[in-house]
JSON list of C-alpha atoms in Angstrom, two decimals:
[
{"chain": "P", "resi": 1, "resn": "MET", "atom": "CA", "xyz": [0.23, 0.03, 0.19]},
{"chain": "P", "resi": 2, "resn": "LYS", "atom": "CA", "xyz": [2.42, 2.71, -1.33]},
{"chain": "P", "resi": 3, "resn": "GLY", "atom": "CA", "xyz": [0.25, 6.03, 0.28]},
{"chain": "P", "resi": 4, "resn": "CYS", "atom": "CA", "xyz": [0.06, 3.83, 3.98]},
{"chain": "P", "resi": 5, "resn": "LYS", "atom": "CA", "xyz": [3.67, 2.64, 3.94]},
{"chain": "P", "resi": 6, "resn": "LYS", "atom": "CA", "xyz": [5.10, 6.04, 2.65]},
{"chain": "P", "resi": 7, "resn": "TRP", "atom": "CA", "xyz": [3.19, 8.14, 5.81]},
{"chain": "P", "resi": 8, "resn": "ILE", "atom": "CA", "xyz": [4.48, 5.22, 7.97]},
{"chain": "P", "resi": 9, "resn": "ARG", "atom": "CA", "xyz": [7.81, 6.20, 7.34]},
{"chain": "P", "resi": 10, "resn": "HIS", "atom": "CA", "xyz": [7.64, 9.11, 8.27]},
{"chain": "P", "resi": 11, "resn": "GLY", "atom": "CA", "xyz": [6.01, 9.41, 11.02]},
{"chain": "P", "resi": 12, "resn": "LEU", "atom": "CA", "xyz": [7.42, 6.45, 12.30]},
{"chain": "P", "resi": 13, "resn": "PHE", "atom": "CA", "xyz": [10.99, 8.57, 11.35]},
{"chain": "P", "resi": 14, "resn": "LEU", "atom": "CA", "xyz": [9.62, 11.75, 13.81]},
{"chain": "P", "resi": 15, "resn": "SER", "atom": "CA", "xyz": [7.74, 9.03, 16.32]},
{"chain": "P", "resi": 16, "resn": "VAL", "atom": "CA", "xyz": [11.32, 8.21, 17.26]},
{"chain": "P", "resi": 17, "resn": "LEU", "atom": "CA", "xyz": [13.34, 11.81, 16.67]},
{"chain": "P", "resi": 18, "resn": "VAL", "atom": "CA", "xyz": [10.30, 12.64, 20.00]},
{"chain": "P", "resi": 19, "resn": "GLY", "atom": "CA", "xyz": [11.94, 9.49, 21.45]},
{"chain": "P", "resi": 20, "resn": "LEU", "atom": "CA", "xyz": [15.12, 10.46, 21.51]},
{"chain": "P", "resi": 21, "resn": "ALA", "atom": "CA", "xyz": [14.55, 14.24, 22.51]},
{"chain": "P", "resi": 22, "resn": "GLY", "atom": "CA", "xyz": [11.79, 12.13, 26.12]},
{"chain": "P", "resi": 23, "resn": "CYS", "atom": "CA", "xyz": [14.89, 10.78, 26.67]},
{"chain": "P", "resi": 24, "resn": "ALA", "atom": "CA", "xyz": [16.72, 14.41, 28.01]},
{"chain": "P", "resi": 25, "resn": "THR", "atom": "CA", "xyz": [13.40, 14.52, 30.10]},
{"chain": "P", "resi": 26, "resn": "THR", "atom": "CA", "xyz": [10.61, 13.15, 32.82]},
{"chain": "P", "resi": 27, "resn": "SER", "atom": "CA", "xyz": [7.57, 13.60, 30.42]},
{"chain": "P", "resi": 28, "resn": "ALA", "atom": "CA", "xyz": [6.68, 10.50, 27.46]},
{"chain": "P", "resi": 29, "resn": "PRO", "atom": "CA", "xyz": [6.91, 11.39, 24.23]},
{"chain": "P", "resi": 30, "resn": "PRO", "atom": "CA", "xyz": [3.58, 11.73, 23.08]},
{"chain": "P", "resi": 31, "resn": "LEU", "atom": "CA", "xyz": [2.45, 9.66, 19.87]},
{"chain": "P", "resi": 32, "resn": "GLN", "atom": "CA", "xyz": [2.19, 10.28, 16.83]},
{"chain": "P", "resi": 33, "resn": "LYS", "atom": "CA", "xyz": [-1.23, 9.86, 14.90]},
{"chain": "P", "resi": 34, "resn": "MET", "atom": "CA", "xyz": [-1.51, 8.34, 11.81]},
{"chain": "P", "resi": 35, "resn": "THR", "atom": "CA", "xyz": [-3.33, 10.31, 8.35]},
{"chain": "P", "resi": 36, "resn": "PHE", "atom": "CA", "xyz": [-3.69, 8.65, 5.28]},
{"chain": "P", "resi": 37, "resn": "ASP", "atom": "CA", "xyz": [-3.89, 11.74, 3.27]},
{"chain": "P", "resi": 38, "resn": "GLN", "atom": "CA", "xyz": [-2.03, 11.01, 0.47]},
{"chain": "P", "resi": 39, "resn": "LEU", "atom": "CA", "xyz": [-4.11, 7.05, 0.51]},
{"chain": "P", "resi": 40, "resn": "GLU", "atom": "CA", "xyz": [-4.32, 7.13, -3.38]},
{"chain": "P", "resi": 41, "resn": "PRO", "atom": "CA", "xyz": [-7.95, 5.18, -3.29]},
{"chain": "P", "resi": 42, "resn": "PHE", "atom": "CA", "xyz": [-9.29, 2.22, -4.97]},
{"chain": "P", "resi": 43, "resn": "PRO", "atom": "CA", "xyz": [-11.70, 4.03, -7.84]},
{"chain": "P", "resi": 44, "resn": "LEU", "atom": "CA", "xyz": [-14.94, 1.85, -7.08]},
{"chain": "P", "resi": 45, "resn": "TYR", "atom": "CA", "xyz": [-17.90, 1.07, -10.95]},
{"chain": "P", "resi": 46, "resn": "VAL", "atom": "CA", "xyz": [-20.99, 2.39, -8.03]},
{"chain": "P", "resi": 47, "resn": "ALA", "atom": "CA", "xyz": [-22.46, 5.72, -7.25]},
{"chain": "P", "resi": 48, "resn": "SER", "atom": "CA", "xyz": [-22.38, 6.13, -4.04]},
{"chain": "P", "resi": 49, "resn": "TYR", "atom": "CA", "xyz": [-19.78, 4.11, -0.96]},
{"chain": "P", "resi": 50, "resn": "GLU", "atom": "CA", "xyz": [-20.60, 5.05, 2.15]},
{"chain": "P", "resi": 51, "resn": "ILE", "atom": "CA", "xyz": [-18.14, 3.78, 5.54]},
{"chain": "P", "resi": 52, "resn": "LYS", "atom": "CA", "xyz": [-19.29, 2.73, 9.31]},
{"chain": "P", "resi": 53, "resn": "ASN", "atom": "CA", "xyz": [-17.10, 1.59, 12.47]},
{"chain": "P", "resi": 54, "resn": "GLN", "atom": "CA", "xyz": [-19.61, -0.33, 15.27]},
{"chain": "P", "resi": 55, "resn": "THR", "atom": "CA", "xyz": [-16.41, -0.94, 17.15]},
{"chain": "P", "resi": 56, "resn": "LEU", "atom": "CA", "xyz": [-16.71, -1.83, 20.44]},
{"chain": "P", "resi": 57, "resn": "ASP", "atom": "CA", "xyz": [-14.04, 1.48, 20.88]},
{"chain": "P", "resi": 58, "resn": "MET", "atom": "CA", "xyz": [-15.70, 3.88, 18.78]},
{"chain": "P", "resi": 59, "resn": "LEU", "atom": "CA", "xyz": [-18.53, 3.35, 20.69]},
{"chain": "P", "resi": 60, "resn": "GLY", "atom": "CA", "xyz": [-16.99, 4.22, 24.17]},
{"chain": "P", "resi": 61, "resn": "PHE", "atom": "CA", "xyz": [-17.52, 0.30, 25.80]},
{"chain": "P", "resi": 62, "resn": "ALA", "atom": "CA", "xyz": [-14.10, -0.42, 25.40]},
{"chain": "P", "resi": 63, "resn": "PRO", "atom": "CA", "xyz": [-9.58, 0.74, 26.59]},
{"chain": "P", "resi": 64, "resn": "ASP", "atom": "CA", "xyz": [-8.32, 3.01, 24.84]},
{"chain": "P", "resi": 65, "resn": "ASN", "atom": "CA", "xyz": [-6.04, 1.09, 23.26]},
{"chain": "P", "resi": 66, "resn": "VAL", "atom": "CA", "xyz": [-2.69, 4.14, 23.35]},
{"chain": "P", "resi": 67, "resn": "GLU", "atom": "CA", "xyz": [-3.29, 3.52, 26.96]},
{"chain": "P", "resi": 68, "resn": "GLN", "atom": "CA", "xyz": [-2.62, -0.58, 27.06]},
{"chain": "P", "resi": 69, "resn": "GLY", "atom": "CA", "xyz": [1.25, 0.69, 25.36]},
{"chain": "P", "resi": 70, "resn": "PHE", "atom": "CA", "xyz": [0.77, 0.58, 21.41]},
{"chain": "P", "resi": 71, "resn": "ILE", "atom": "CA", "xyz": [1.50, 3.24, 19.08]},
{"chain": "P", "resi": 72, "resn": "ALA", "atom": "CA", "xyz": [-2.09, 3.97, 18.49]},
{"chain": "P", "resi": 73, "resn": "SER", "atom": "CA", "xyz": [-6.15, 3.09, 18.65]},
{"chain": "P", "resi": 74, "resn": "VAL", "atom": "CA", "xyz": [-6.15, 0.34, 16.10]},
{"chain": "P", "resi": 75, "resn": "SER", "atom": "CA", "xyz": [-9.90, 1.08, 15.56]},
{"chain": "P", "resi": 76, "resn": "GLN", "atom": "CA", "xyz": [-9.55, 4.74, 14.93]},
{"chain": "P", "resi": 77, "resn": "THR", "atom": "CA", "xyz": [-6.68, 3.84, 12.46]},
{"chain": "P", "resi": 78, "resn": "VAL", "atom": "CA", "xyz": [-7.81, 1.24, 10.04]},
{"chain": "P", "resi": 79, "resn": "ASP", "atom": "CA", "xyz": [-11.65, 3.65, 10.28]},
{"chain": "P", "resi": 80, "resn": "ASP", "atom": "CA", "xyz": [-9.74, 6.70, 8.95]},
{"chain": "P", "resi": 81, "resn": "TYR", "atom": "CA", "xyz": [-7.92, 4.25, 6.50]},
{"chain": "P", "resi": 82, "resn": "LEU", "atom": "CA", "xyz": [-11.48, 2.89, 5.56]},
{"chain": "P", "resi": 83, "resn": "ARG", "atom": "CA", "xyz": [-12.48, 7.07, 5.08]},
{"chain": "P", "resi": 84, "resn": "HIS", "atom": "CA", "xyz": [-9.26, 7.43, 2.23]},
{"chain": "P", "resi": 85, "resn": "ARG", "atom": "CA", "xyz": [-9.02, 4.28, 0.97]},
{"chain": "P", "resi": 86, "resn": "PHE", "atom": "CA", "xyz": [-12.55, 3.98, -1.89]},
{"chain": "P", "resi": 87, "resn": "SER", "atom": "CA", "xyz": [-13.40, 6.43, -4.48]},
{"chain": "P", "resi": 88, "resn": "ALA", "atom": "CA", "xyz": [-17.09, 6.35, -6.17]},
{"chain": "P", "resi": 89, "resn": "VAL", "atom": "CA", "xyz": [-16.17, 6.48, -9.76]},
{"chain": "P", "resi": 90, "resn": "GLY", "atom": "CA", "xyz": [-20.00, 4.68, -11.48]},
{"chain": "P", "resi": 91, "resn": "THR", "atom": "CA", "xyz": [-22.89, 5.86, -12.21]},
{"chain": "P", "resi": 92, "resn": "ASN", "atom": "CA", "xyz": [-25.09, 3.48, -10.51]},
{"chain": "P", "resi": 93, "resn": "GLY", "atom": "CA", "xyz": [-25.43, 1.17, -7.11]},
{"chain": "P", "resi": 94, "resn": "LYS", "atom": "CA", "xyz": [-23.04, 1.64, -3.60]},
{"chain": "P", "resi": 95, "resn": "PHE", "atom": "CA", "xyz": [-21.20, -0.35, -1.81]},
{"chain": "P", "resi": 96, "resn": "LEU", "atom": "CA", "xyz": [-20.87, -0.20, 2.05]},
{"chain": "P", "resi": 97, "resn": "ALA", "atom": "CA", "xyz": [-17.87, -0.85, 4.67]},
{"chain": "P", "resi": 98, "resn": "VAL", "atom": "CA", "xyz": [-18.36, -1.61, 8.40]},
{"chain": "P", "resi": 99, "resn": "LEU", "atom": "CA", "xyz": [-16.47, -2.13, 10.23]},
{"chain": "P", "resi": 100, "resn": "LYS", "atom": "CA", "xyz": [-16.45, -4.34, 13.28]},
{"chain": "P", "resi": 101, "resn": "GLU", "atom": "CA", "xyz": [-13.91, -5.20, 15.09]},
{"chain": "P", "resi": 102, "resn": "ALA", "atom": "CA", "xyz": [-10.35, -3.69, 15.36]},
{"chain": "P", "resi": 103, "resn": "THR", "atom": "CA", "xyz": [-9.46, -5.37, 18.83]},
{"chain": "P", "resi": 104, "resn": "LEU", "atom": "CA", "xyz": [-5.18, -5.17, 20.54]},
{"chain": "P", "resi": 105, "resn": "THR", "atom": "CA", "xyz": [-4.92, -7.93, 23.33]},
{"chain": "P", "resi": 106, "resn": "GLN", "atom": "CA", "xyz": [-1.37, -7.44, 24.94]},
{"chain": "P", "resi": 107, "resn": "LYS", "atom": "CA", "xyz": [0.33, -10.36, 26.62]},
{"chain": "P", "resi": 108, "resn": "GLN", "atom": "CA", "xyz": [3.96, -10.99, 29.01]},
{"chain": "P", "resi": 109, "resn": "ILE", "atom": "CA", "xyz": [6.04, -13.75, 27.15]},
{"chain": "P", "resi": 110, "resn": "PRO", "atom": "CA", "xyz": [8.08, -14.54, 30.31]},
{"chain": "P", "resi": 111, "resn": "SER", "atom": "CA", "xyz": [11.84, -15.39, 29.25]},
{"chain": "P", "resi": 112, "resn": "ASP", "atom": "CA", "xyz": [13.31, -18.34, 27.53]},
{"chain": "P", "resi": 113, "resn": "ASN", "atom": "CA", "xyz": [15.77, -18.39, 29.82]},
{"chain": "P", "resi": 114, "resn": "ARG", "atom": "CA", "xyz": [14.78, -20.50, 33.42]},
{"chain": "P", "resi": 115, "resn": "ILE", "atom": "CA", "xyz": [16.68, -17.82, 35.43]},
{"chain": "P", "resi": 116, "resn": "GLY", "atom": "CA", "xyz": [14.98, -15.02, 33.39]},
{"chain": "P", "resi": 117, "resn": "ALA", "atom": "CA", "xyz": [11.95, -16.68, 33.63]},
{"chain": "P", "resi": 118, "resn": "TRP", "atom": "CA", "xyz": [12.89, -17.42, 37.51]},
{"chain": "P", "resi": 119, "resn": "MET", "atom": "CA", "xyz": [13.82, -13.46, 38.55]},
{"chain": "P", "resi": 120, "resn": "ASN", "atom": "CA", "xyz": [10.92, -12.37, 36.07]},
{"chain": "P", "resi": 121, "resn": "VAL", "atom": "CA", "xyz": [13.80, -10.03, 33.88]},
{"chain": "P", "resi": 122, "resn": "ASP", "atom": "CA", "xyz": [13.83, -10.15, 30.09]},
{"chain": "P", "resi": 123, "resn": "ASN", "atom": "CA", "xyz": [10.36, -10.99, 29.28]},
{"chain": "P", "resi": 124, "resn": "ARG", "atom": "CA", "xyz": [8.12, -10.04, 25.62]},
{"chain": "P", "resi": 125, "resn": "ASP", "atom": "CA", "xyz": [5.11, -8.11, 24.89]},
{"chain": "P", "resi": 126, "resn": "ARG", "atom": "CA", "xyz": [3.62, -9.66, 22.46]},
{"chain": "P", "resi": 127, "resn": "TYR", "atom": "CA", "xyz": [0.14, -7.98, 21.39]},
{"chain": "P", "resi": 128, "resn": "ASP", "atom": "CA", "xyz": [-1.95, -9.27, 19.44]},
{"chain": "P", "resi": 129, "resn": "LEU", "atom": "CA", "xyz": [-4.04, -7.58, 16.41]},
{"chain": "P", "resi": 130, "resn": "LYS", "atom": "CA", "xyz": [-7.59, -8.67, 14.23]},
{"chain": "P", "resi": 131, "resn": "VAL", "atom": "CA", "xyz": [-9.72, -6.21, 12.36]},
{"chain": "P", "resi": 132, "resn": "VAL", "atom": "CA", "xyz": [-12.91, -7.37, 10.75]},
{"chain": "P", "resi": 133, "resn": "VAL", "atom": "CA", "xyz": [-14.38, -5.10, 7.53]},
{"chain": "P", "resi": 134, "resn": "HIS", "atom": "CA", "xyz": [-17.99, -6.34, 7.00]},
{"chain": "P", "resi": 135, "resn": "MET", "atom": "CA", "xyz": [-18.10, -4.97, 3.01]},
{"chain": "P", "resi": 136, "resn": "ALA", "atom": "CA", "xyz": [-22.05, -5.45, 0.80]},
{"chain": "P", "resi": 137, "resn": "VAL", "atom": "CA", "xyz": [-22.83, -3.44, -2.59]},
{"chain": "P", "resi": 138, "resn": "PHE", "atom": "CA", "xyz": [-26.16, -2.11, -3.10]},
{"chain": "P", "resi": 139, "resn": "GLY", "atom": "CA", "xyz": [-27.88, -2.06, -6.13]},
{"chain": "P", "resi": 140, "resn": "LEU", "atom": "CA", "xyz": [-26.15, -3.79, -8.28]},
{"chain": "P", "resi": 141, "resn": "GLU", "atom": "CA", "xyz": [-27.59, -6.76, -11.45]},
{"chain": "P", "resi": 142, "resn": "ASN", "atom": "CA", "xyz": [-26.96, -10.03, -10.07]},
{"chain": "P", "resi": 143, "resn": "TYR", "atom": "CA", "xyz": [-24.91, -7.97, -6.67]},
{"chain": "P", "resi": 144, "resn": "GLU", "atom": "CA", "xyz": [-27.58, -7.19, -3.97]},
{"chain": "P", "resi": 145, "resn": "LYS", "atom": "CA", "xyz": [-27.09, -6.70, -1.28]},
{"chain": "P", "resi": 146, "resn": "ARG", "atom": "CA", "xyz": [-23.97, -9.65, -0.70]},
{"chain": "P", "resi": 147, "resn": "GLY", "atom": "CA", "xyz": [-22.14, -8.99, 1.95]},
{"chain": "P", "resi": 148, "resn": "VAL", "atom": "CA", "xyz": [-18.58, -10.85, 2.84]},
{"chain": "P", "resi": 149, "resn": "ASP", "atom": "CA", "xyz": [-16.50, -9.97, 5.62]},
{"chain": "P", "resi": 150, "resn": "VAL", "atom": "CA", "xyz": [-13.12, -10.10, 4.91]},
{"chain": "P", "resi": 151, "resn": "ILE", "atom": "CA", "xyz": [-10.42, -10.46, 8.28]},
{"chain": "P", "resi": 152, "resn": "ALA", "atom": "CA", "xyz": [-6.46, -9.08, 8.71]},
{"chain": "P", "resi": 153, "resn": "ASN", "atom": "CA", "xyz": [-4.39, -10.14, 11.26]},
{"chain": "P", "resi": 154, "resn": "GLN", "atom": "CA", "xyz": [-0.72, -9.13, 13.04]},
{"chain": "P", "resi": 155, "resn": "MET", "atom": "CA", "xyz": [0.80, -10.49, 15.70]},
{"chain": "P", "resi": 156, "resn": "VAL", "atom": "CA", "xyz": [4.05, -9.15, 16.95]},
{"chain": "P", "resi": 157, "resn": "THR", "atom": "CA", "xyz": [6.13, -9.93, 19.91]},
{"chain": "P", "resi": 158, "resn": "ILE", "atom": "CA", "xyz": [9.03, -7.31, 22.37]},
{"chain": "P", "resi": 159, "resn": "PRO", "atom": "CA", "xyz": [11.39, -7.44, 24.14]},
{"chain": "P", "resi": 160, "resn": "GLU", "atom": "CA", "xyz": [10.95, -6.00, 27.31]},
{"chain": "P", "resi": 161, "resn": "HIS", "atom": "CA", "xyz": [14.61, -3.68, 27.00]},
{"chain": "P", "resi": 162, "resn": "VAL", "atom": "CA", "xyz": [14.29, -2.28, 24.19]},
{"chain": "P", "resi": 163, "resn": "THR", "atom": "CA", "xyz": [13.67, 1.39, 23.71]},
{"chain": "P", "resi": 164, "resn": "LEU", "atom": "CA", "xyz": [11.22, 3.93, 23.65]},
{"chain": "P", "resi": 165, "resn": "ALA", "atom": "CA", "xyz": [12.20, 4.17, 19.93]},
{"chain": "P", "resi": 166, "resn": "GLU", "atom": "CA", "xyz": [12.81, 0.57, 18.99]},
{"chain": "P", "resi": 167, "resn": "ARG", "atom": "CA", "xyz": [9.73, -0.02, 20.75]},
{"chain": "P", "resi": 168, "resn": "GLU", "atom": "CA", "xyz": [7.20, 2.51, 18.44]},
{"chain": "P", "resi": 169, "resn": "THR", "atom": "CA", "xyz": [9.50, 1.21, 15.78]},
{"chain": "P", "resi": 170, "resn": "LEU", "atom": "CA", "xyz": [8.35, -2.45, 15.89]},
{"chain": "P", "resi": 171, "resn": "GLN", "atom": "CA", "xyz": [4.48, -1.76, 16.80]},
{"chain": "P", "resi": 172, "resn": "MET", "atom": "CA", "xyz": [4.79, 1.14, 13.57]},
{"chain": "P", "resi": 173, "resn": "GLN", "atom": "CA", "xyz": [6.14, -1.90, 11.80]},
{"chain": "P", "resi": 174, "resn": "ALA", "atom": "CA", "xyz": [3.32, -3.86, 12.98]},
{"chain": "P", "resi": 175, "resn": "LEU", "atom": "CA", "xyz": [0.86, -2.13, 12.40]},
{"chain": "P", "resi": 176, "resn": "ASP", "atom": "CA", "xyz": [1.41, -1.67, 8.52]},
{"chain": "P", "resi": 177, "resn": "SER", "atom": "CA", "xyz": [1.60, -5.01, 7.81]},
{"chain": "P", "resi": 178, "resn": "LEU", "atom": "CA", "xyz": [-1.91, -5.21, 9.64]},
{"chain": "P", "resi": 179, "resn": "LEU", "atom": "CA", "xyz": [-3.27, -2.54, 6.62]},
{"chain": "P", "resi": 180, "resn": "ASP", "atom": "CA", "xyz": [-1.38, -3.99, 4.48]},
{"chain": "P", "resi": 181, "resn": "ASN", "atom": "CA", "xyz": [-2.56, -7.66, 4.92]},
{"chain": "P", "resi": 182, "resn": "LEU", "atom": "CA", "xyz": [-6.26, -6.07, 4.71]},
{"chain": "P", "resi": 183, "resn": "ASP", "atom": "CA", "xyz": [-5.49, -3.73, 1.86]},
{"chain": "P", "resi": 184, "resn": "GLY", "atom": "CA", "xyz": [-4.96, -6.63, 0.10]},
{"chain": "P", "resi": 185, "resn": "SER", "atom": "CA", "xyz": [-7.73, -8.71, 1.18]},
{"chain": "P", "resi": 186, "resn": "ILE", "atom": "CA", "xyz": [-9.90, -5.93, 0.64]},
{"chain": "P", "resi": 187, "resn": "GLN", "atom": "CA", "xyz": [-9.01, -5.06, -3.03]},
{"chain": "P", "resi": 188, "resn": "GLN", "atom": "CA", "xyz": [-8.89, -8.84, -3.76]},
{"chain": "P", "resi": 189, "resn": "VAL", "atom": "CA", "xyz": [-13.06, -8.81, -2.58]},
{"chain": "P", "resi": 190, "resn": "LEU", "atom": "CA", "xyz": [-13.12, -5.31, -5.03]},
{"chain": "P", "resi": 191, "resn": "ARG", "atom": "CA", "xyz": [-11.69, -7.38, -7.96]},
{"chain": "P", "resi": 192, "resn": "GLU", "atom": "CA", "xyz": [-12.75, -11.15, -7.87]},
{"chain": "P", "resi": 193, "resn": "ASP", "atom": "CA", "xyz": [-16.14, -11.17, -5.58]},
{"chain": "P", "resi": 194, "resn": "PHE", "atom": "CA", "xyz": [-17.81, -7.59, -6.23]},
{"chain": "P", "resi": 195, "resn": "ARG", "atom": "CA", "xyz": [-15.92, -6.91, -9.57]},
{"chain": "P", "resi": 196, "resn": "ILE", "atom": "CA", "xyz": [-16.16, -3.61, -9.19]},
{"chain": "P", "resi": 197, "resn": "LEU", "atom": "CA", "xyz": [-13.34, -1.74, -8.86]},
{"chain": "P", "resi": 198, "resn": "ARG", "atom": "CA", "xyz": [-11.95, -0.36, -12.31]},
{"chain": "P", "resi": 199, "resn": "PRO", "atom": "CA", "xyz": [-8.05, -0.85, -13.57]},
{"chain": "P", "resi": 200, "resn": "TYR", "atom": "CA", "xyz": [-5.78, 1.61, -12.39]}
]
């Protein structure tokens, strides 16, 4: 995903700089917000499209992912991606994308070394990211209310002894890979299942 990757590298660079500057102070560096303003949208053979976010995070029933020590909210990041990813270039029909799930779970993994495990050192943080997007098309011949769920998963394990800048780098790479997987699956559904993706 060219536009996404370009921004992520830029945002990561800023994050690393801020993290290094934060080492000289007692306050934590601010987290970077991902944007997709430069992302080239998929041109769809539909007259309109709609994006909905039905995740618990967006509805306010789940803790903010940033509070779990991750660089960004998965729900808000994917929501922003979806709202920048499509353009309607057709004359009839509608495309709908519903973000049903965007979760981040974290657990601590003990050291593989017995002494390290006994001393409770050299542990690792494991983050599991999961996204579920429901897509449907309406008002198109042979595709009335046809729906497909697209699922993307990504996992990253981070040693506890790494610096904040290194931790953010690994987290950003995991989020980048998650979006790449999601983007590829969405593109495949648009092209092969719905057949509404216009060639670039």
